[in-house]
Coordinates of C-alpha atoms and ligand atoms in Angstrom, one line a residue:
X1 CA 16.5 20.2 -7.0
X2 CA 17.7 22.1 -3.9
X3 CA 21.1 21.3 -2.4
X4 CA 19.4 20.5 1.1
X5 CA 17.1 18.2 -0.7
X6 CA 19.7 16.6 -2.3
X7 CA 21.9 16.1 0.7
X8 CA 18.7 14.6 2.4
X9 CA 18.3 12.0 -0.4
X10 CA 22.0 11.4 -0.3
X11 CA 22.0 10.2 3.3
X12 CA 18.7 8.2 3.4
X13 CA 20.2 6.4 0.6
X14 CA 23.5 5.9 2.0
X15 CA 21.9 4.4 5.1
X16 CA 20.0 1.8 3.5
X17 CA 21.3 -1.3 3.3
X18 CA 21.4 -2.9 -0.3
X19 CA 18.4 -5.2 -0.7
X20 CA 18.8 -8.6 -1.2
X21 CA 17.4 -10.5 -4.1
X22 CA 13.5 -10.0 -4.8
X23 CA 10.7 -12.4 -3.6
X24 CA 10.4 -15.8 -5.5
X25 CA 8.7 -18.7 -3.8
X26 CA 9.4 -20.5 -7.2
X27 CA 12.2 -22.8 -7.9
X28 CA 13.5 -23.4 -11.5
X29 CA 12.6 -26.4 -13.0
X30 CA 15.8 -28.7 -13.5
X31 CA 17.0 -31.0 -16.2
X32 CA 20.1 -32.7 -17.3
X33 CA 19.5 -32.9 -21.3
X34 CA 17.0 -30.6 -22.5
X35 CA 14.3 -28.0 -21.8
X36 CA 11.4 -26.3 -23.4
X37 CA 9.4 -23.0 -21.8
X38 CA 6.5 -21.8 -23.5
X39 CA 3.4 -20.5 -22.7
X40 CA 1.4 -23.6 -22.9
X41 CA 2.0 -26.7 -21.3
X42 CA 1.1 -29.0 -24.2
X43 CA 3.4 -27.1 -26.4
X44 CA 6.3 -27.6 -24.2
X45 CA 5.5 -31.1 -24.1
X46 CA 5.5 -31.3 -27.9
X47 CA 9.1 -29.4 -28.0
X48 CA 10.3 -31.6 -25.3
X49 CA 9.4 -34.8 -26.5
X50 CA 10.9 -33.9 -30.2
X51 CA 14.1 -33.2 -27.8
X52 CA 13.7 -36.8 -26.5
X53 CA 13.2 -38.2 -29.9
X54 CA 16.8 -37.0 -30.8
X55 CA 15.9 -33.7 -32.1
X56 CA 18.0 -30.7 -31.7
X57 CA 16.9 -27.1 -30.2
X58 CA 15.6 -25.6 -33.9
X59 CA 13.5 -28.9 -34.2
X60 CA 12.1 -28.5 -30.9
X61 CA 11.3 -24.8 -31.5
X62 CA 9.8 -25.7 -35.0
X63 CA 7.7 -28.3 -33.1
X64 CA 6.2 -26.0 -30.3
X65 CA 5.7 -23.0 -32.7
X66 CA 3.3 -24.8 -34.6
X67 CA 1.7 -26.5 -31.6
X68 CA 1.7 -22.9 -30.0
X69 CA -0.3 -21.9 -33.1
X70 CA -2.9 -24.3 -31.8
X71 CA -3.2 -24.3 -28.3
X72 CA -2.2 -20.6 -27.8
X73 CA -3.9 -18.5 -30.6
X74 CA -3.6 -15.5 -28.4
X75 CA -0.1 -15.1 -30.0
X76 CA 1.0 -18.6 -31.0
X77 CA 0.7 -18.2 -34.7
X78 CA 1.0 -19.1 -38.4
X79 CA -0.6 -15.7 -39.4
X80 CA 1.6 -13.1 -38.0
X81 CA 6.0 -13.1 -37.9
X82 CA 8.9 -13.2 -35.3
X83 CA 12.4 -13.6 -34.9
X84 CA 14.6 -16.7 -33.8
X85 CA 18.0 -16.4 -32.2
X86 CA 20.5 -19.4 -32.2
X87 CA 23.4 -20.1 -30.3
X88 CA 25.1 -23.3 -30.9
X89 CA 26.8 -25.3 -28.2
X90 CA 30.1 -25.0 -30.2
X91 CA 29.4 -21.2 -30.8
X92 CA 28.0 -20.7 -33.7
X93 CA 25.5 -17.9 -33.6
X94 CA 22.8 -16.5 -36.1
X95 CA 19.1 -15.5 -36.5
X96 CA 16.1 -15.8 -39.0
X97 CA 13.9 -13.1 -39.4
X98 CA 10.5 -13.6 -40.1
X99 CA 8.7 -10.6 -39.4
X100 CA 5.4 -9.7 -41.8
X101 CA 6.0 -7.7 -44.4
X102 CA 3.8 -4.6 -45.7
X103 CA 1.9 -5.8 -48.9
X104 CA 3.4 -4.9 -52.6
X105 CA 0.0 -2.3 -53.1
X106 CA 1.1 -0.7 -49.5
X107 CA 1.5 3.1 -49.8
X108 CA 2.9 5.7 -47.0
X109 CA -0.5 7.0 -46.7
X110 CA -2.4 4.0 -47.3
X111 CA -4.4 4.6 -43.7
X112 CA -5.1 8.2 -44.1
X113 CA -8.4 9.9 -45.6
X114 CA -8.8 13.1 -47.8
X115 CA -8.3 15.3 -44.6
X116 CA -4.9 13.2 -43.6
X117 CA -6.7 11.4 -40.8
X118 CA -6.4 7.5 -40.2
X119 CA -9.3 6.2 -41.2
X120 CA -11.8 4.2 -38.5
X121 CA -8.4 2.7 -36.7
X122 CA -7.6 1.1 -40.2
X123 CA -3.8 0.5 -39.3
X124 CA -5.0 -1.6 -36.2
X125 CA -8.0 -3.0 -37.0
X126 CA -9.8 -4.7 -40.4
X127 CA -8.0 -6.1 -43.4
X128 CA -5.7 -3.4 -44.2
X129 CA -4.0 -3.9 -40.7
X130 CA -2.8 -7.4 -42.0
X131 CA 0.8 -7.7 -42.9
X132 CA 2.1 -10.5 -45.2
X133 CA 2.6 -13.5 -42.5
X134 CA 6.1 -14.6 -41.7
X135 CA 6.3 -17.3 -39.6
X136 CA 6.0 -20.5 -41.3
X137 CA 8.7 -19.3 -44.0
X138 CA 11.1 -18.4 -40.9
X139 CA 10.2 -21.8 -39.2
X140 CA 11.1 -23.6 -42.6
X141 CA 14.5 -21.7 -43.3
X142 CA 15.7 -22.4 -39.8
X143 CA 14.5 -25.7 -40.1
X144 CA 16.6 -26.1 -43.6
X145 CA 20.1 -24.6 -42.0
X146 CA 19.8 -26.2 -39.0
X147 CA 17.1 -28.9 -38.3
X148 CA 17.9 -32.4 -37.9
X149 CA 14.3 -34.2 -37.8
X150 CA 12.2 -34.2 -40.8
X151 CA 10.0 -31.5 -41.4
X152 CA 6.8 -33.3 -41.2
X153 CA 7.5 -35.1 -37.9
X154 CA 7.7 -31.6 -36.3
X155 CA 4.6 -30.1 -37.8
X156 CA 2.4 -33.5 -37.4
X157 CA 1.9 -32.8 -33.3
X158 CA 0.2 -29.8 -34.5
X159 CA -1.9 -31.3 -36.8
X160 CA -2.6 -33.7 -34.0
X161 CA -3.6 -31.1 -31.7
X162 CA -6.3 -29.4 -34.0
X163 CA -7.8 -32.3 -35.4
X164 CA -8.2 -34.4 -32.4
X165 CA -8.8 -31.3 -30.1
X166 CA -7.3 -30.3 -26.8
X167 CA -9.0 -28.7 -23.6
X168 CA -10.2 -25.2 -23.7
X169 CA -8.7 -23.2 -20.7
X170 CA -9.8 -20.1 -18.7
X171 CA -7.2 -17.9 -20.6
X172 CA -9.6 -17.9 -23.9
X173 CA -12.6 -17.4 -22.2
X174 CA -12.7 -13.4 -22.7
X175 CA -12.1 -13.8 -26.5
X176 CA -14.5 -16.4 -26.8
X177 CA -17.4 -14.4 -24.9
X178 CA -16.6 -11.3 -27.1
X179 CA -16.8 -13.3 -30.1
X180 CA -20.7 -14.5 -29.3
X181 CA -21.5 -10.7 -28.8
X182 CA -19.6 -9.9 -32.1
X183 CA -22.1 -10.2 -35.1
X184 CA -20.3 -8.5 -37.8
X185 CA -20.2 -10.7 -40.9
X186 CA -16.6 -10.2 -41.1
X187 CA -16.0 -12.1 -38.0
X188 CA -18.0 -15.0 -39.3
X189 CA -15.2 -17.2 -40.1
X190 CA -13.6 -16.4 -36.7
X191 CA -16.8 -17.4 -34.9
X192 CA -16.8 -20.8 -37.2
X193 CA -13.4 -21.4 -36.1
X194 CA -13.6 -20.7 -32.2
X195 CA -17.3 -21.1 -31.3
X196 CA -19.1 -24.3 -30.7
X197 CA -21.3 -24.6 -34.3
X198 CA -20.3 -21.1 -34.7
X199 CA -22.2 -19.9 -31.7
X200 CA -21.2 -21.1 -28.1
X201 CA -18.3 -20.5 -25.9
X202 CA -16.2 -23.7 -25.3
X203 CA -16.1 -23.8 -21.5
X204 CA -12.6 -24.4 -19.8
X205 CA -11.7 -28.3 -20.3
X206 CA -14.2 -28.9 -23.1
X207 CA -12.4 -30.2 -26.0
X208 CA -12.0 -27.9 -28.9
X209 CA -11.2 -28.9 -32.4
X210 CA -10.0 -27.1 -35.1
X211 CA -10.5 -29.2 -38.3
X212 CA -10.1 -26.1 -41.4
X213 CA -6.5 -25.3 -38.8
X214 CA -5.7 -29.1 -39.5
X215 CA -6.1 -29.3 -42.9
X216 CA -4.1 -25.8 -43.0
X217 CA -1.0 -27.7 -41.1
X218 CA -1.3 -30.8 -43.1
X219 CA -0.3 -28.9 -46.2
X220 CA 2.6 -27.4 -44.2
X221 CA 3.3 -30.6 -43.1
X222 CA 3.1 -32.3 -46.5
X223 CA 4.8 -29.5 -49.0
X224 CA 6.6 -27.1 -46.2
X225 CA 7.3 -23.9 -47.2
X226 CA 4.9 -24.1 -50.3
X227 CA 2.1 -25.7 -48.6
X228 CA 1.7 -22.2 -46.9
X229 CA 2.8 -19.6 -49.6
X230 CA 1.7 -21.1 -52.7
X231 CA -2.1 -22.9 -53.4
X232 CA -5.3 -22.9 -51.1
X233 CA -3.8 -20.7 -48.3
X234 CA -3.0 -17.9 -50.6
X235 CA -5.8 -18.1 -52.9
X236 CA -8.3 -18.3 -49.4
X237 CA -6.5 -15.4 -47.8
X238 CA -6.6 -13.6 -51.3
X239 CA -10.0 -14.0 -51.9
X240 CA -10.8 -12.8 -48.6
X241 CA -8.7 -9.8 -48.8
X242 CA -10.5 -9.0 -52.1
X243 CA -14.1 -9.3 -50.7
X244 CA -13.3 -7.3 -47.7
X245 CA -11.3 -4.4 -48.9
X246 CA -7.8 -5.9 -47.7
X247 CA -4.5 -5.4 -49.9
X248 CA -2.8 -9.2 -49.5
X249 CA -2.5 -11.2 -52.9
X250 CA -1.5 -14.3 -53.7
X251 CA 1.6 -12.9 -55.2
X252 CA 2.4 -11.2 -52.0
X253 CA 2.5 -14.6 -50.4
X254 CA 4.5 -16.1 -53.3
X255 CA 7.3 -13.4 -52.7
X256 CA 7.7 -13.5 -48.9
X257 CA 10.9 -14.6 -47.8
X258 CA 12.1 -15.0 -44.5
X259 CA 15.9 -13.6 -43.8
X260 CA 19.0 -15.3 -42.2
X261 CA 20.8 -12.4 -40.6
X262 CA 23.3 -11.5 -37.6
X263 CA 22.2 -11.3 -34.5
X264 CA 23.5 -8.0 -32.4
X265 CA 26.0 -8.6 -30.2
X266 CA 27.0 -7.0 -27.1
X267 CA 29.1 -7.6 -23.9
X268 CA 28.3 -7.0 -20.3
X269 CA 30.3 -8.0 -17.4
X270 CA 32.2 -10.5 -19.0
X271 CA 29.4 -12.0 -20.9
X272 CA 28.3 -12.0 -24.4
X273 CA 25.0 -10.9 -25.2
X274 CA 23.1 -11.9 -28.6
X275 CA 19.9 -10.6 -29.6
X276 CA 17.8 -9.4 -32.3
X277 CA 19.0 -7.0 -34.9
X278 CA 16.5 -4.5 -36.8
X279 CA 13.9 -4.5 -37.8
X280 CA 14.0 -5.5 -34.4
X281 CA 14.7 -2.6 -31.6
X282 CA 14.8 -4.9 -29.0
X283 CA 18.5 -5.7 -29.2
X284 CA 20.3 -2.5 -30.2
X285 CA 18.1 -1.0 -27.2
X286 CA 18.9 -3.8 -24.4
X287 CA 22.8 -3.6 -25.4
X288 CA 22.9 0.0 -25.3
X289 CA 21.3 0.1 -22.1
X290 CA 23.4 -2.7 -20.6
X291 CA 26.4 -0.5 -21.9
X292 CA 25.2 2.1 -19.9
X293 CA 24.5 0.4 -16.9
X294 CA 27.9 -1.5 -16.9
X295 CA 29.6 1.7 -15.6
X296 CA 27.8 1.7 -12.4
X297 CA 28.0 -1.0 -9.4
X298 CA 24.5 -2.4 -9.5
X299 CA 25.0 -5.2 -6.9
X300 CA 26.3 -2.7 -4.3
X301 CA 23.5 -0.3 -5.3
X302 CA 21.0 -3.1 -4.4
X303 CA 18.1 -4.8 -6.2
X304 CA 14.9 -2.7 -6.9
X305 CA 16.3 0.2 -4.3
X306 CA 15.0 3.9 -5.3
X307 CA 18.5 4.6 -6.6
X308 CA 18.6 1.5 -8.6
X309 CA 15.3 2.3 -10.4
X310 CA 16.4 5.7 -11.0
X311 CA 19.5 4.4 -13.0
X312 CA 17.6 1.8 -14.7
X313 CA 14.9 4.8 -15.7
X314 CA 17.7 7.1 -17.2
X315 CA 19.0 4.2 -18.9
X316 CA 15.8 3.3 -20.6
X317 CA 14.9 6.8 -21.4
X318 CA 17.8 7.3 -23.4
X319 CA 18.0 4.1 -25.3
X320 CA 14.1 4.5 -26.4
X321 CA 14.8 8.0 -27.3
X322 CA 17.6 6.5 -30.0
X323 CA 15.0 3.9 -30.9
X324 CA 12.3 6.5 -32.0
X325 CA 15.0 8.5 -33.8
X326 CA 17.0 5.7 -35.5
X327 CA 15.1 2.3 -36.0
X328 CA 13.2 0.9 -38.5
X329 CA 13.4 -2.1 -41.4
X330 CA 17.4 -2.2 -42.6
X331 CA 16.6 -3.1 -45.9
X332 CA 14.6 0.6 -46.3
X333 CA 17.1 2.2 -44.1
X334 CA 20.8 2.0 -45.4
X335 CA 22.0 4.7 -43.4
X336 CA 20.7 3.3 -39.8
X337 CA 23.9 4.0 -36.8
X338 CA 23.4 0.6 -35.7
X339 CA 27.4 0.0 -35.1
X340 CA 27.3 3.3 -33.0
X341 CA 24.5 3.1 -31.0
X342 CA 25.6 -0.2 -29.8
X343 CA 29.3 1.3 -29.3
X344 CA 30.7 1.4 -25.7
X345 CA 31.3 5.0 -26.2
X346 CA 28.1 6.0 -27.3
X347 CA 27.1 4.5 -23.7
X348 CA 29.8 6.4 -21.9
X349 CA 28.6 9.6 -23.5
X350 CA 24.9 8.9 -22.4
X351 CA 25.8 7.5 -19.0
X352 CA 27.5 10.9 -18.3
X353 CA 24.7 12.7 -18.8
X354 CA 22.9 10.9 -16.0
X355 CA 22.4 12.7 -12.2
X356 CA 23.0 10.2 -9.9
X357 CA 19.8 11.8 -7.8
X358 CA 17.8 13.7 -10.6
X359 CA 15.4 12.7 -13.2
X360 CA 16.2 14.2 -16.7
X361 CA 13.5 15.2 -18.9
X362 CA 12.6 13.3 -22.2
X363 CA 13.4 16.0 -24.4
X364 CA 11.3 15.3 -27.4
X365 CA 12.3 18.4 -29.0
X366 CA 13.7 16.9 -32.0
X367 CA 10.1 15.2 -32.8
X368 CA 7.9 18.1 -31.6
X369 CA 6.3 16.0 -28.8
X370 CA 5.7 12.2 -28.9
X371 CA 3.5 9.7 -26.9
X372 CA 4.2 6.1 -27.4
X373 CA 0.8 4.3 -26.6
X374 CA 0.6 1.3 -23.4
X375 CA 1.0 -2.2 -24.6
X376 CA -0.5 -5.4 -24.1
X377 CA 1.1 -8.7 -23.3
X378 CA 0.0 -10.6 -26.5
X379 CA 2.8 -11.9 -27.9
X380 CA 4.8 -15.1 -27.1
X381 CA 8.2 -16.1 -26.2
X382 CA 9.7 -19.5 -25.6
X383 CA 13.2 -20.7 -25.0
X384 CA 14.8 -24.1 -25.9
X385 CA 18.2 -25.9 -24.8
X386 CA 18.8 -29.4 -26.1
X387 CA 20.9 -31.9 -24.7
X388 CA 24.0 -31.0 -26.8
X389 CA 23.7 -27.5 -25.3
X390 CA 22.6 -25.7 -28.4
X391 CA 19.8 -22.8 -27.4
X392 CA 16.7 -21.3 -29.5
X393 CA 15.4 -18.0 -28.3
X394 CA 12.0 -17.5 -30.1
X395 CA 9.4 -14.7 -30.0
X396 CA 6.3 -14.4 -32.5
X397 CA 3.4 -12.4 -32.6
X398 CA 0.2 -11.3 -34.0
X399 CA 0.5 -7.8 -32.5
X400 CA -2.4 -7.7 -30.5
X401 CA -3.9 -10.4 -28.8
X402 CA -5.9 -12.9 -31.6
X403 CA -4.2 -10.2 -33.7
X404 CA -6.6 -8.6 -36.1
X405 CA -9.4 -11.3 -35.3
X406 CA -9.8 -12.1 -38.8
X407 CA -9.7 -15.5 -40.1
X408 CA -10.4 -16.2 -44.0
X409 CA -12.8 -18.5 -44.5
X410 CA -11.4 -22.0 -44.8
X411 CA -8.1 -21.6 -43.3
X412 CA -8.7 -21.6 -39.7
X413 CA -5.9 -19.3 -38.5
X414 CA -5.8 -15.9 -37.3
X415 CA -4.3 -13.1 -39.4
X416 CA -1.9 -10.6 -37.7
X417 CA -2.8 -6.7 -37.7
X418 CA 1.1 -5.9 -37.6
X419 CA 0.8 -2.9 -39.9
X420 CA 0.2 -0.9 -36.7
X421 CA 3.4 -1.1 -35.9
X422 CA 4.6 0.9 -38.8
X423 CA 4.2 5.0 -38.1
X424 CA 0.7 5.5 -39.7
X425 CA 1.3 9.7 -41.1
X426 CA 4.4 10.7 -42.2
X427 CA 5.9 13.5 -40.5
X428 CA 3.3 13.6 -37.7
X429 CA 4.5 12.8 -34.3
X430 CA 1.9 13.9 -31.5
X431 CA 1.0 13.6 -28.1
X432 CA -2.1 11.9 -28.8
X433 CA -0.7 8.7 -30.0
X434 CA 1.5 8.9 -33.3
X435 CA 5.1 9.0 -34.6
X436 CA 5.7 10.3 -37.6
X437 CA 9.5 9.8 -38.3
X438 CA 10.8 8.4 -41.5
X439 CA 12.6 5.3 -40.3
X440 CA 9.6 3.5 -39.8
X441 CA 7.1 4.7 -42.5
X442 CA 4.7 2.3 -44.6
X443 CA 6.8 1.0 -47.9
X444 CA 5.9 -2.3 -50.3
X445 CA 7.8 -5.1 -49.2
X446 CA 9.0 -3.5 -46.0
X447 CA 8.8 -4.6 -42.4
X448 CA 7.4 -2.8 -39.6
X449 CA 9.6 -2.0 -36.4
X450 CA 9.5 -4.4 -33.8
X451 CA 10.2 -4.7 -29.9
X452 CA 10.6 -8.1 -29.7
X453 CA 13.9 -9.1 -28.0
X454 CA 14.8 -12.6 -28.0
X455 CA 18.1 -13.2 -26.6
X456 CA 20.7 -15.4 -25.7
X457 CA 23.7 -14.7 -23.0
X458 CA 26.7 -16.6 -23.5
X459 CA 29.6 -17.2 -21.5
X460 CA 32.6 -18.6 -22.9
X461 CA 31.2 -19.3 -26.3
X462 CA 28.5 -21.4 -24.5
X463 CA 24.9 -20.5 -24.1
X464 CA 24.2 -19.3 -20.7
X465 CA 21.0 -17.9 -20.3
X466 CA 18.1 -17.9 -22.6
X467 CA 15.4 -15.1 -22.6
X468 CA 12.6 -13.2 -24.2
X469 CA 9.0 -12.2 -23.4
X470 CA 5.7 -10.5 -24.9
X471 CA 5.0 -7.0 -24.1
X472 CA 5.3 -4.4 -27.1
X473 CA 7.6 -2.1 -25.9
X474 CA 8.1 -3.5 -22.4
X475 CA 9.6 -6.0 -23.8
X476 CA 13.4 -4.7 -23.9
X477 CA 12.9 -3.3 -20.6
X478 CA 11.9 -6.7 -19.5
X479 CA 14.5 -8.8 -21.0
X480 CA 17.3 -6.0 -19.4
X481 CA 15.7 -6.7 -15.7
X482 CA 16.1 -10.2 -16.2
X483 CA 19.6 -10.2 -17.5
X484 CA 20.6 -7.9 -14.5
X485 CA 18.8 -10.0 -11.8
X486 CA 21.2 -13.0 -13.1
X487 CA 24.4 -11.1 -13.9
X488 CA 24.3 -8.6 -11.0
X489 CA 22.0 -9.9 -8.1
X490 CA 23.0 -13.3 -8.4
X491 CA 19.3 -14.7 -8.8
X492 CA 18.3 -18.0 -10.1
X493 CA 16.6 -17.8 -13.3
X494 CA 13.3 -18.4 -11.4
X495 CA 13.6 -15.5 -9.3
X496 CA 15.0 -13.4 -12.1
X497 CA 11.9 -14.1 -14.2
X498 CA 9.5 -13.7 -11.0
X499 CA 11.2 -10.2 -9.6
X500 CA 9.0 -6.9 -10.1
X501 CA 9.9 -4.9 -13.3
X502 CA 9.6 -1.5 -14.4
X503 CA 9.2 0.2 -17.8
X504 CA 10.4 3.8 -18.8
X505 CA 9.9 4.4 -22.8
X506 CA 11.4 7.9 -23.0
X507 CA 7.8 9.2 -23.9
X508 CA 5.1 9.2 -22.1
X509 CA 7.7 10.5 -19.2
X510 CA 6.4 8.4 -16.9
X511 CA 7.7 5.0 -15.0
X512 CA 5.3 2.1 -14.9
X513 CA 5.7 -0.3 -12.1
X514 CA 4.1 -3.6 -11.3
X515 CA 1.5 -2.7 -8.6
X516 CA 2.9 -5.0 -6.0
X517 CA 6.5 -4.9 -6.9
X518 CA 7.8 -1.4 -5.1
X519 CA 7.4 -0.6 -1.5
X520 CA 5.9 2.5 -0.7
X521 CA 9.2 3.8 0.9
X522 CA 11.1 2.9 -2.3
X523 CA 8.3 4.6 -4.2
X524 CA 8.7 7.6 -2.2
X525 CA 12.4 8.0 -2.7
X526 CA 12.1 7.3 -6.4
X527 CA 9.4 10.1 -6.6
X528 CA 11.4 12.5 -5.0
X529 CA 14.3 12.2 -7.6
X530 CA 11.8 13.5 -9.9
X531 CA 9.9 10.6 -11.5
X532 CA 6.4 9.9 -12.1
X533 CA 5.0 6.3 -11.4
X534 CA 2.1 4.7 -12.6
X535 CA 1.3 1.3 -11.3
X536 CA -0.2 -1.5 -13.6
X537 CA -0.8 -5.0 -13.0
X538 CA 2.0 -6.9 -14.4
X539 CA 4.8 -6.6 -17.3
X540 CA 5.6 -9.6 -19.8
X541 CA 6.0 -13.3 -19.7
X542 CA 9.5 -13.8 -19.9
X543 CA 10.4 -17.6 -20.3
X544 CA 13.6 -18.1 -19.7
X545 CA 16.2 -21.3 -19.2
X546 CA 19.8 -21.0 -17.7
X547 CA 22.2 -23.6 -18.1
X548 CA 24.5 -23.7 -15.1
X549 CA 28.3 -23.2 -16.8
X550 CA 29.8 -25.9 -13.9
X551 CA 27.6 -28.6 -14.0
X552 CA 25.8 -27.9 -17.1
X553 CA 22.3 -28.6 -15.5
X554 CA 19.2 -26.8 -17.6
X555 CA 17.2 -24.6 -15.2
X556 CA 13.9 -23.6 -16.6
X557 CA 11.7 -20.8 -15.6
X558 CA 7.9 -20.4 -17.0
X559 CA 6.7 -16.9 -16.1
X560 CA 4.0 -17.0 -13.5
X561 CA 2.5 -13.9 -14.6
X562 CA 1.5 -16.7 -17.5
X563 CA -1.7 -18.5 -17.4
X564 CA -0.6 -22.0 -18.8
X565 CA 2.8 -21.6 -19.1
X566 CA 5.2 -24.3 -18.0
X567 CA 9.1 -25.7 -18.2
X568 CA 9.2 -29.3 -19.6
X569 CA 12.4 -30.7 -19.4
X570 CA 14.2 -34.0 -19.2
Ligands
DON601 O1 6.7 -6.4 -32.7 C1 6.4 -5.9 -31.6 O2 6.9 -5.1 -31.0 C2 4.8 -5.5 -31.4 N1 4.2 -6.1 -32.4 C3 4.6 -6.6 -30.1 C4 3.1 -6.7 -29.6 C5 3.2 -7.3 -28.4 O3 4.4 -7.8 -27.6 C6 1.9 -7.2 -27.5 N2 1.4 -6.2 -27.6 N3 0.8 -4.9 -28.3

């Protein structure tokens, strides 16, 4: 940038008033005791009912997670996986890792043909894309450790929703109409599960019953984890896999275990930040970015001003480059430098390389050149706080919306396509869409790298903000911006969740901005600093809860970007 242009920019920015908090128009939902915020009003009600019956945050999370598997099949699941971060009212912190695993028969090159190319998009589509599901094991383990009410009472509401039915909504119409056009026999059981008489679309408001799913859930209700990982369900899935060229066997189910592990910890302006540790990249990246940004007076710079967006972008660029280079399943990558990435010293080094007025290049020389594909919204996050002040932040997923779209006949639930989160071609990192670095290659029993970032921010040892989002790699940046909105810009939780967001992920080297979220003036200034802007419709569904440290009131915010989301408290 020329010296004159640099001075002109500096002058413009210096003259701009720091912008006040962004739009909202929405108000947070207040409650004195407990609060549940999920992507579907029925699942929020199920969780809030559990709290009213004396259940704690983990009980409510278990009940809401099973309910979402019935009423929000785009991402709610028992056929996928995810992460739960817990912060007790008295300071106990832990997390549960129930990310899917590669089948025992999986290999590094399982998606490649003789020419070394991926065969038929098989890492994203079809039976080979399915990872061994973890959700039921994770909910079971969390309940064993921290639950209070009987397990069966927590699964029962989901059984009822599946057997008695519930009103279909507009949100499912696209998927249902797609299914009516899909004649592939592989998806026959999916049509049986999702269409009226296996053929017609349930219109919004029509009651949709899922008898096979109800039976699968009854086995989980009555036999706990074994009701899913042994017996009929694995037999039906393994049979489906054998018939259709998949890999998952009964043994894969029998050997699946969820893990209790410590979340990642960081500090930010006097707050503690607890978030998911690897195999999620979310916690490490969000703490790295907060550490970088702590060195700037963001409040003074002004929310979503051009300079603010520039500094956020530069923090994002650096944290996402680290993510691509280092992160994967820790059980297969014992040397991962997590402590270094989380340190204030590392962040200070990264911060010192940021130019105040000029974008840095995304240097990909270490990986030849890389391109990380765009992400959809199809994961789901929910937040829970109970009457005692214990908090749960849970994000789980099937990867794509409705996952692989595959249902094993007789089970009634969708299987994930999470294997697509592994690096599919060893050693090949190209602009056309592949990363080939070692940390995240396929291995039998390994968990694929994730971006899910269920997070709890605490103040003086007590939960303060519970937050997370769907959106693939955008998740980490969504969570970052909600945290900054609350801590640096003094927004309430609804304003913080609603405010426009941006996303930069190192490569491709452009910034995605919600189309309605940046003024032409700001955009021009931001572009003058060397950033390329792409607009897109929306980023994430960040469902959050804030606990007022003064009077203990819980404030829920269901992101209005999500169709059926709701906060329910009491
Ligand atoms: O674990 C992950 O990071 C992804 N499988 C999450 C997927 C998601 O949010 C929606 N879209 N791709």
